[in-house]
PDB file of C-alpha atoms in Angstrom:
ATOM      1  CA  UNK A   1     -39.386-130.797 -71.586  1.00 52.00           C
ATOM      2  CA  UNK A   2     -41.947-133.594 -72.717  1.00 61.00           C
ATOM      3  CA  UNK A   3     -40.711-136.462 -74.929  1.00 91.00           C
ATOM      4  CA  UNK A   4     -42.577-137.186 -78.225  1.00 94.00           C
ATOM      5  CA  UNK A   5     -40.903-139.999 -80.135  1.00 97.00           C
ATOM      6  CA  UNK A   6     -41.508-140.043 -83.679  1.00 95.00           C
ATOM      7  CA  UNK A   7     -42.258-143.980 -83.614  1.00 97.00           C
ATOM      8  CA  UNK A   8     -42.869-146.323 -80.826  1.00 97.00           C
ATOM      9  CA  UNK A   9     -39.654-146.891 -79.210  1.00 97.00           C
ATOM     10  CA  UNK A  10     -40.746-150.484 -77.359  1.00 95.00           C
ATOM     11  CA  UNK A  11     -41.097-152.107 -80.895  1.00 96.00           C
ATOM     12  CA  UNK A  12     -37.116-151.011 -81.457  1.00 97.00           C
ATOM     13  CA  UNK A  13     -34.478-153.682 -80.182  1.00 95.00           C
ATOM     14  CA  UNK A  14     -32.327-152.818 -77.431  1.00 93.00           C
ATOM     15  CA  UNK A  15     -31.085-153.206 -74.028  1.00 91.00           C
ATOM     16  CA  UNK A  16     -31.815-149.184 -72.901  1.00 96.00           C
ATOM     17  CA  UNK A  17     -34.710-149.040 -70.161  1.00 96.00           C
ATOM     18  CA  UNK A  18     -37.060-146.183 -70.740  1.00 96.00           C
ATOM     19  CA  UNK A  19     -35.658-143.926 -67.777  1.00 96.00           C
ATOM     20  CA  UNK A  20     -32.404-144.599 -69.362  1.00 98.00           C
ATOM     21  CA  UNK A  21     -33.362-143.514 -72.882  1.00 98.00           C
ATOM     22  CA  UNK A  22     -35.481-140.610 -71.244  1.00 97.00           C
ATOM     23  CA  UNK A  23     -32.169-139.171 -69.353  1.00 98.00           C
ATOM     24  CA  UNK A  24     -30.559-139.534 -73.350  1.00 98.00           C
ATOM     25  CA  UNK A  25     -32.808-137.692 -74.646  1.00 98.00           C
ATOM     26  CA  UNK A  26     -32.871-134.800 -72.240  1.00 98.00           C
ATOM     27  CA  UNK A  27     -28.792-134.976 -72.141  1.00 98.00           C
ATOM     28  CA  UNK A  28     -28.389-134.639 -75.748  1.00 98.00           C
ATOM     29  CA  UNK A  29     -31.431-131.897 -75.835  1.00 97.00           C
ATOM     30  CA  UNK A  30     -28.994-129.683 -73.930  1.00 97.00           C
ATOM     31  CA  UNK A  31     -25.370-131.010 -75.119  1.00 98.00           C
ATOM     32  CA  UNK A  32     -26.815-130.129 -78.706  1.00 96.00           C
ATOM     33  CA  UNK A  33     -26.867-126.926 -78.216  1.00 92.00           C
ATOM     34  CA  UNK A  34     -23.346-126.462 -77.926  1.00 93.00           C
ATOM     35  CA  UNK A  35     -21.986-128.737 -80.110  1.00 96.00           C
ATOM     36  CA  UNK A  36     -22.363-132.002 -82.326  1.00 98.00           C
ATOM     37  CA  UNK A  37     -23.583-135.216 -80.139  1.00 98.00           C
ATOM     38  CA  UNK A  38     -21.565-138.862 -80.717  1.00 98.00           C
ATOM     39  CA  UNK A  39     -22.862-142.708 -79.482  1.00 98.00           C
ATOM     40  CA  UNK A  40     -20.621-145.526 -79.445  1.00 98.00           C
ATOM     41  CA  UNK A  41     -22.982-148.550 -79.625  1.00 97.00           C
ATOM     42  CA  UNK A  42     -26.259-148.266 -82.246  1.00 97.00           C
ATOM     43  CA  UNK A  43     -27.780-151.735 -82.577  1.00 96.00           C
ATOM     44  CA  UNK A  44     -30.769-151.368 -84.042  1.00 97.00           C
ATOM     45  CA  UNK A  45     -31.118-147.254 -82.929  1.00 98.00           C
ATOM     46  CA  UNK A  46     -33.089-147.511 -79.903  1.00 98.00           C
ATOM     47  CA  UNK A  47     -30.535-145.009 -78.452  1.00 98.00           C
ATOM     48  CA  UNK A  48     -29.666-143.566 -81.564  1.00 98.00           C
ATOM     49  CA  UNK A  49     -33.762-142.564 -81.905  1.00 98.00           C
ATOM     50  CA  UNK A  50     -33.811-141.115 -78.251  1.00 98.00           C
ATOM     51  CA  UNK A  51     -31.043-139.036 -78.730  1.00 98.00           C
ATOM     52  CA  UNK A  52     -31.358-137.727 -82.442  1.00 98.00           C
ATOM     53  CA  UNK A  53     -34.826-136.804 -81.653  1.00 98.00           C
ATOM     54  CA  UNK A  54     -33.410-134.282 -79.164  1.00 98.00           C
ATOM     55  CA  UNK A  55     -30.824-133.240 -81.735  1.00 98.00           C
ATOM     56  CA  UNK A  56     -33.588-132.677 -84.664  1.00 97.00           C
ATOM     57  CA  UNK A  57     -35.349-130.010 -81.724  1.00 95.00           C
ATOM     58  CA  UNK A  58     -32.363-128.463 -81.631  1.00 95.00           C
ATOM     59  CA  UNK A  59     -31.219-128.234 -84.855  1.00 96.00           C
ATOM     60  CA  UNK A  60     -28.195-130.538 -83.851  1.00 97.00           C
ATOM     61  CA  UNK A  61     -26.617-133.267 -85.131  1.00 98.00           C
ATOM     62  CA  UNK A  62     -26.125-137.079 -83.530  1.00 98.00           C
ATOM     63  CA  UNK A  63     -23.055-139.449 -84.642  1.00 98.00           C
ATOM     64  CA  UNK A  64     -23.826-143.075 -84.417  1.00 98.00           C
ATOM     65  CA  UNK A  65     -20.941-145.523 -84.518  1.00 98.00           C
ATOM     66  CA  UNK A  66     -21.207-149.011 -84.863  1.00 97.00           C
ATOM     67  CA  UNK A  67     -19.252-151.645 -86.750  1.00 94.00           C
ATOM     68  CA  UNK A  68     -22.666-153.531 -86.541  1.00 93.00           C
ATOM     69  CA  UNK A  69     -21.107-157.283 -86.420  1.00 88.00           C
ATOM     70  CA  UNK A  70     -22.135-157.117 -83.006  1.00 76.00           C
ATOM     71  CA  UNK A  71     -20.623-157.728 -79.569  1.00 73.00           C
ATOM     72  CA  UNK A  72     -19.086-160.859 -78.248  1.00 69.00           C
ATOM     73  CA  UNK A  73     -22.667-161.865 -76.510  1.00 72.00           C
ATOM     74  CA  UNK A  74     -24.219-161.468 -79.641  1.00 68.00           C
ATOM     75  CA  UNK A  75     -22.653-163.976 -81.551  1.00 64.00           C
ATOM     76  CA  UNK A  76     -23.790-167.377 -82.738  1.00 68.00           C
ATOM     77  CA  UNK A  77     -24.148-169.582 -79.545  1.00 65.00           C
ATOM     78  CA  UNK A  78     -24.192-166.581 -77.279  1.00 67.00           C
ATOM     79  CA  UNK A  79     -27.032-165.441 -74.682  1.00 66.00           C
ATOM     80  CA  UNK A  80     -27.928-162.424 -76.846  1.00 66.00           C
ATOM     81  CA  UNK A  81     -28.050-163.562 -79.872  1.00 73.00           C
ATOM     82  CA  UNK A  82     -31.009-162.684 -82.404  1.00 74.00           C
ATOM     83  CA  UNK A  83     -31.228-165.047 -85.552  1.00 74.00           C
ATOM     84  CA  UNK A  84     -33.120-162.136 -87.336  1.00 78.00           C
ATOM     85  CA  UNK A  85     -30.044-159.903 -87.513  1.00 80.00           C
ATOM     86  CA  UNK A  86     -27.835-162.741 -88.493  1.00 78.00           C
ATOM     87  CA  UNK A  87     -26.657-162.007 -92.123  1.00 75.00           C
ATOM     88  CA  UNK A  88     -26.425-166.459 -93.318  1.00 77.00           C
ATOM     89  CA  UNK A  89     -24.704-165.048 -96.900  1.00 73.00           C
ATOM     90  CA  UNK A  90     -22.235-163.834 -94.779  1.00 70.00           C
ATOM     91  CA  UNK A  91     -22.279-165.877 -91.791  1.00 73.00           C
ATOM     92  CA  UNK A  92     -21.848-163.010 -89.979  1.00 78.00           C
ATOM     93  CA  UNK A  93     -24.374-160.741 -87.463  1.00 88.00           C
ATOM     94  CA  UNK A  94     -25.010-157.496 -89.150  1.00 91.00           C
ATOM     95  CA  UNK A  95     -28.070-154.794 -87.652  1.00 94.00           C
ATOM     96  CA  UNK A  96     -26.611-152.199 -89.440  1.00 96.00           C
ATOM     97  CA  UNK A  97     -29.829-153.031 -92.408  1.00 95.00           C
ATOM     98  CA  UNK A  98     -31.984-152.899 -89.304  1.00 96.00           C
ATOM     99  CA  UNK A  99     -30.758-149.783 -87.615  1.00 97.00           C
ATOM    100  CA  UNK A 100     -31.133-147.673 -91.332  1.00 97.00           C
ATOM    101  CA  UNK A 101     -34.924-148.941 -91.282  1.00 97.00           C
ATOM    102  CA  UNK A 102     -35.353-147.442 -88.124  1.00 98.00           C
ATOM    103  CA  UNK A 103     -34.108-144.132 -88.268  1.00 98.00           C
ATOM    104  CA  UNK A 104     -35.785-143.382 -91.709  1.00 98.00           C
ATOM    105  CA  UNK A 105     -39.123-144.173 -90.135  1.00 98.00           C
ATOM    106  CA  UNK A 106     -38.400-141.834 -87.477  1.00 98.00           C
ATOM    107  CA  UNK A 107     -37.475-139.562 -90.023  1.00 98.00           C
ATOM    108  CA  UNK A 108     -34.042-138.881 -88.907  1.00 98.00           C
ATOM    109  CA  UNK A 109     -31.964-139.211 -91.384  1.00 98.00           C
ATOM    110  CA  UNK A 110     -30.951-135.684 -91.562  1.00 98.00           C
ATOM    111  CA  UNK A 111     -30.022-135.802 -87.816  1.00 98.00           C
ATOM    112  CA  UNK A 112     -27.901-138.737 -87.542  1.00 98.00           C
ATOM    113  CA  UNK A 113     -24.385-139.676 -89.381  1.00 98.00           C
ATOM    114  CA  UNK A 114     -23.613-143.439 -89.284  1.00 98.00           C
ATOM    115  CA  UNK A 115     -20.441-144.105 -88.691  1.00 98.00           C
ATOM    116  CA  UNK A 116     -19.848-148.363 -89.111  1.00 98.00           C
ATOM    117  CA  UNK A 117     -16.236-148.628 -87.971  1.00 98.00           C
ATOM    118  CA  UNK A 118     -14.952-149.613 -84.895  1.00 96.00           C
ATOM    119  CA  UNK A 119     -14.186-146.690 -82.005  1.00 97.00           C
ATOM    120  CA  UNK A 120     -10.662-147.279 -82.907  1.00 97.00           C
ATOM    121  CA  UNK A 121     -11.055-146.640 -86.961  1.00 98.00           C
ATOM    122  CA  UNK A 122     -13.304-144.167 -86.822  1.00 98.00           C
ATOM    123  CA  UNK A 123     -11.432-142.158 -84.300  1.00 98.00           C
ATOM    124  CA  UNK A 124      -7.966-142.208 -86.064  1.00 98.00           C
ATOM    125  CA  UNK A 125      -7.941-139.038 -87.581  1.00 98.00           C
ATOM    126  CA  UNK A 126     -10.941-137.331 -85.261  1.00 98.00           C
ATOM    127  CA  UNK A 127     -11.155-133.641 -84.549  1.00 97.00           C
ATOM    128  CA  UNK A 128     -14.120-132.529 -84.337  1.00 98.00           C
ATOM    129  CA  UNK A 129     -15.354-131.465 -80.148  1.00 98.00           C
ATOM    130  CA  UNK A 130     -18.126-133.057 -78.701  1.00 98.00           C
ATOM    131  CA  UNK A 131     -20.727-131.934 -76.363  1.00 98.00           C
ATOM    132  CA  UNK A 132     -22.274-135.192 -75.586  1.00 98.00           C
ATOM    133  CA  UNK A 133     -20.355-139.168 -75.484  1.00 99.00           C
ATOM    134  CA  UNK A 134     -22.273-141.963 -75.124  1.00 98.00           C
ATOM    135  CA  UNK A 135     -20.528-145.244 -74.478  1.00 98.00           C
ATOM    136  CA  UNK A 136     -22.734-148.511 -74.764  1.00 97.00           C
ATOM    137  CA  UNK A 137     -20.357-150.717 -77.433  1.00 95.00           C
ATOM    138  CA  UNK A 138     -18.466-153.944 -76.231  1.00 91.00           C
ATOM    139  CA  UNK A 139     -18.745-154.929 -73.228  1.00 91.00           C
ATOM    140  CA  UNK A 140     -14.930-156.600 -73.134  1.00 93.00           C
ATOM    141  CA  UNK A 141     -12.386-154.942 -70.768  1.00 95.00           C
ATOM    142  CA  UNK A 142     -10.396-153.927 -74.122  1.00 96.00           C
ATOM    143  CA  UNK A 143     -13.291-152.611 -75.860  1.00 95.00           C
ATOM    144  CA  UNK A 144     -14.858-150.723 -73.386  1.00 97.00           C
ATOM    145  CA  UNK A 145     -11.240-149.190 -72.984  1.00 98.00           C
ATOM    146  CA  UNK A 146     -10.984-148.547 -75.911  1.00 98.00           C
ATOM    147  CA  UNK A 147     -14.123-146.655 -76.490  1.00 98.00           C
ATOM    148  CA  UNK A 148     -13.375-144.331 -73.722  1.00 98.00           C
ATOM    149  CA  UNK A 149      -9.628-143.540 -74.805  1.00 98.00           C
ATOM    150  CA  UNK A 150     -10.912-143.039 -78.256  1.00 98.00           C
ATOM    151  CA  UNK A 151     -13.493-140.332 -77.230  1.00 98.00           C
ATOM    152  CA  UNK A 152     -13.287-138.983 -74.081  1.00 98.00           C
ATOM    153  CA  UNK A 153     -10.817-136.675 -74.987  1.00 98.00           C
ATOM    154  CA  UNK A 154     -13.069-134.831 -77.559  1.00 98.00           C
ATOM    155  CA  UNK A 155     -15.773-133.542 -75.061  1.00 98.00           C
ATOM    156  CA  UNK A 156     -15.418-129.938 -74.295  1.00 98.00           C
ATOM    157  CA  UNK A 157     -15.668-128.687 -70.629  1.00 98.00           C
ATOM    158  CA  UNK A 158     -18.920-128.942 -69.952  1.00 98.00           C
ATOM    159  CA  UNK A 159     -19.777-131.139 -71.788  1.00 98.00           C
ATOM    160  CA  UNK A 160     -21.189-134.709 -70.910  1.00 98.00           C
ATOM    161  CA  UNK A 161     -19.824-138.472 -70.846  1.00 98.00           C
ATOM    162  CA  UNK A 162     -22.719-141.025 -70.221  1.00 98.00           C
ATOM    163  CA  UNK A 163     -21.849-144.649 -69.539  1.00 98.00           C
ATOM    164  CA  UNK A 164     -24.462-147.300 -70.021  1.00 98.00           C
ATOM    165  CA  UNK A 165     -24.680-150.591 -67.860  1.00 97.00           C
ATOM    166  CA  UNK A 166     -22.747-149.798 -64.779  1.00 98.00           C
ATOM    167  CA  UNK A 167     -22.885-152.774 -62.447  1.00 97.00           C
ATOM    168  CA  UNK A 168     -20.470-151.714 -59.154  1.00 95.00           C
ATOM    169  CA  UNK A 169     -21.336-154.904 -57.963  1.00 96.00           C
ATOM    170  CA  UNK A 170     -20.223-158.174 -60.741  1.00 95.00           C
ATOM    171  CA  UNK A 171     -23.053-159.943 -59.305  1.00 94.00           C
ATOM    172  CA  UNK A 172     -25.572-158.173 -61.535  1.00 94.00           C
ATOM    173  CA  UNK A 173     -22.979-157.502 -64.563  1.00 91.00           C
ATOM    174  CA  UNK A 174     -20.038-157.141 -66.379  1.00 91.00           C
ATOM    175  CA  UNK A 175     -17.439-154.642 -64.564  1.00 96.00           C
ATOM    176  CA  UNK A 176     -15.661-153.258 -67.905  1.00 97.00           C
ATOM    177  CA  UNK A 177     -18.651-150.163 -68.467  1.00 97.00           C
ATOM    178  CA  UNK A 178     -17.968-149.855 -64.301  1.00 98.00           C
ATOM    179  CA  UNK A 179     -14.163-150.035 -65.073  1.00 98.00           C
ATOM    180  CA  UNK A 180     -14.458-146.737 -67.345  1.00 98.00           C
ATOM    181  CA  UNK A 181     -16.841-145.352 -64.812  1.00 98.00           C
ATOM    182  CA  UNK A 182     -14.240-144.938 -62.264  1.00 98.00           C
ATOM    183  CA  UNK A 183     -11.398-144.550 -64.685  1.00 98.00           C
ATOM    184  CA  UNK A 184     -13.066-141.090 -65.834  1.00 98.00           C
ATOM    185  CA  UNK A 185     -13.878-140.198 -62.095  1.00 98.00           C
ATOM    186  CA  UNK A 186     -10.221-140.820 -61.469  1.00 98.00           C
ATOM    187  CA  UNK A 187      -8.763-138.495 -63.991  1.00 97.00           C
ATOM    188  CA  UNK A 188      -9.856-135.668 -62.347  1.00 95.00           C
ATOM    189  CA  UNK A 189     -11.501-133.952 -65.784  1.00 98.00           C
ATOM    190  CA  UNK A 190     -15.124-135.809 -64.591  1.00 98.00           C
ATOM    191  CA  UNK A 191     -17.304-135.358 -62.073  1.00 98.00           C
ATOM    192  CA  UNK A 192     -20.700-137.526 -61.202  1.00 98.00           C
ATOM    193  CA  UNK A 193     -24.065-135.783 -62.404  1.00 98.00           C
ATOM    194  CA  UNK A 194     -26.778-138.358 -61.582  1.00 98.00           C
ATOM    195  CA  UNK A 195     -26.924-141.855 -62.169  1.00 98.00           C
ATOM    196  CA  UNK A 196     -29.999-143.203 -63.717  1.00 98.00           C
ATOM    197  CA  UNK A 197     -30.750-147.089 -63.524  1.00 97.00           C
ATOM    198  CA  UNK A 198     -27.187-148.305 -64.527  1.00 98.00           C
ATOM    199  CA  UNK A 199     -26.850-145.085 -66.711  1.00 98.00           C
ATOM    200  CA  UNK A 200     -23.862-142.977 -65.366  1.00 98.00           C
ATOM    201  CA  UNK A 201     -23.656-139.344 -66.423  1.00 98.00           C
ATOM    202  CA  UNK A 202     -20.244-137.151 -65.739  1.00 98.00           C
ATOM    203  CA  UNK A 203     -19.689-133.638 -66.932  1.00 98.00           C
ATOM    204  CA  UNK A 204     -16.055-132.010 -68.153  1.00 98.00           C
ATOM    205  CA  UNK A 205     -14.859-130.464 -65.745  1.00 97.00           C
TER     206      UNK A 205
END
């Protein structure tokens, strides 16, 4: 299946390498299918564009969660900060403005539900199954936790768990998205599909 993206995806902040995004949008082209497709971590919808694409071919449907105030590293004084999604009125980061402008000119409005809460909020009273998780929030031990607690339990069997920035070695990263990598692998309900740059992808067992 070719990818046509309906804007041009290198003019969208974000951290997701092509080959990354490419694997998203082929995941979610088949998870959609069977069910309704979540992300934990929009920014400004680079992912959110990959994989809602997929979703509007199949008539599926993408959730996007984000609190939008940003990680830890994108705070004030911090290595990835941008001052052009700093909100001065209220002193705090906010892309959530930024992410809406980019999925309405990629005309997917109708395929993506924002969600801006944290994993934690927005998963309180959850019950709808998932075909597709994709965890790319915080980076902190406790957030990156927390993200997989919240929504790893909703995928159905056969369904898929993707896991972006997944440095085994701390030389070249953070370990928390690693940490969750082997906690799933450990439980016993995920097994290993392919690992694309330092995208991991696990299917329910």
């Amino acid at each position: 299946m070719s990818i046509s993206l309906p804007v041009d995806i290198h003019s969208i902040k974000g951290f997701l390498a092509a080959h990354e995004g490419e694997a998203l949008y082929h995941l979610a082209a088949e998870a959609s299918g069977s069910g309704a497709c979540l992300e934990v971590g929009s920014y400004c919808g680079k992912s959110t564009i990959y994989m809602a694409t997929a979703c509007k071919l199949m008539n599926g449907l993408l959730y996007a969660v984000d609190h939008h105030r940003g990680s830890e590293e994108h705070q004030r004084g911090e290595e990835y900060h941008d001052p052009d999604l700093y909100d001065e009125g209220a002193r705090l980061m906010d892309s959530f403005r930024t992410f809406r402008r980019n999925i309405r000119a990629a005309n997917l409005e109708d395929w993506v539900v924002p969600i801006v809460a944290s994993s934690a909020v927005a998963a309180r009273y959850w019950n709808t199954p998932l075909s597709l998780v994709f965890i790319d929030g915080g980076h902190s031990r406790e957030a990156a936790i927390t993200d997989y607690r919240c929504w790893a339990r909703h995928i159905v069997p056969g369904g898929y768990l993707a896991i972006h920035d997944i440095f085994p070695d701390p030389n070249d990263g953070g370990q928390a998205p690693y940490e969750i990598y082997k906690l799933a692998l450990a439980s016993a309900q995920f097994e290993l599909v392919e690992m694309v740059d330092t995208l991991g992808i696990l299917r329910r067992v």
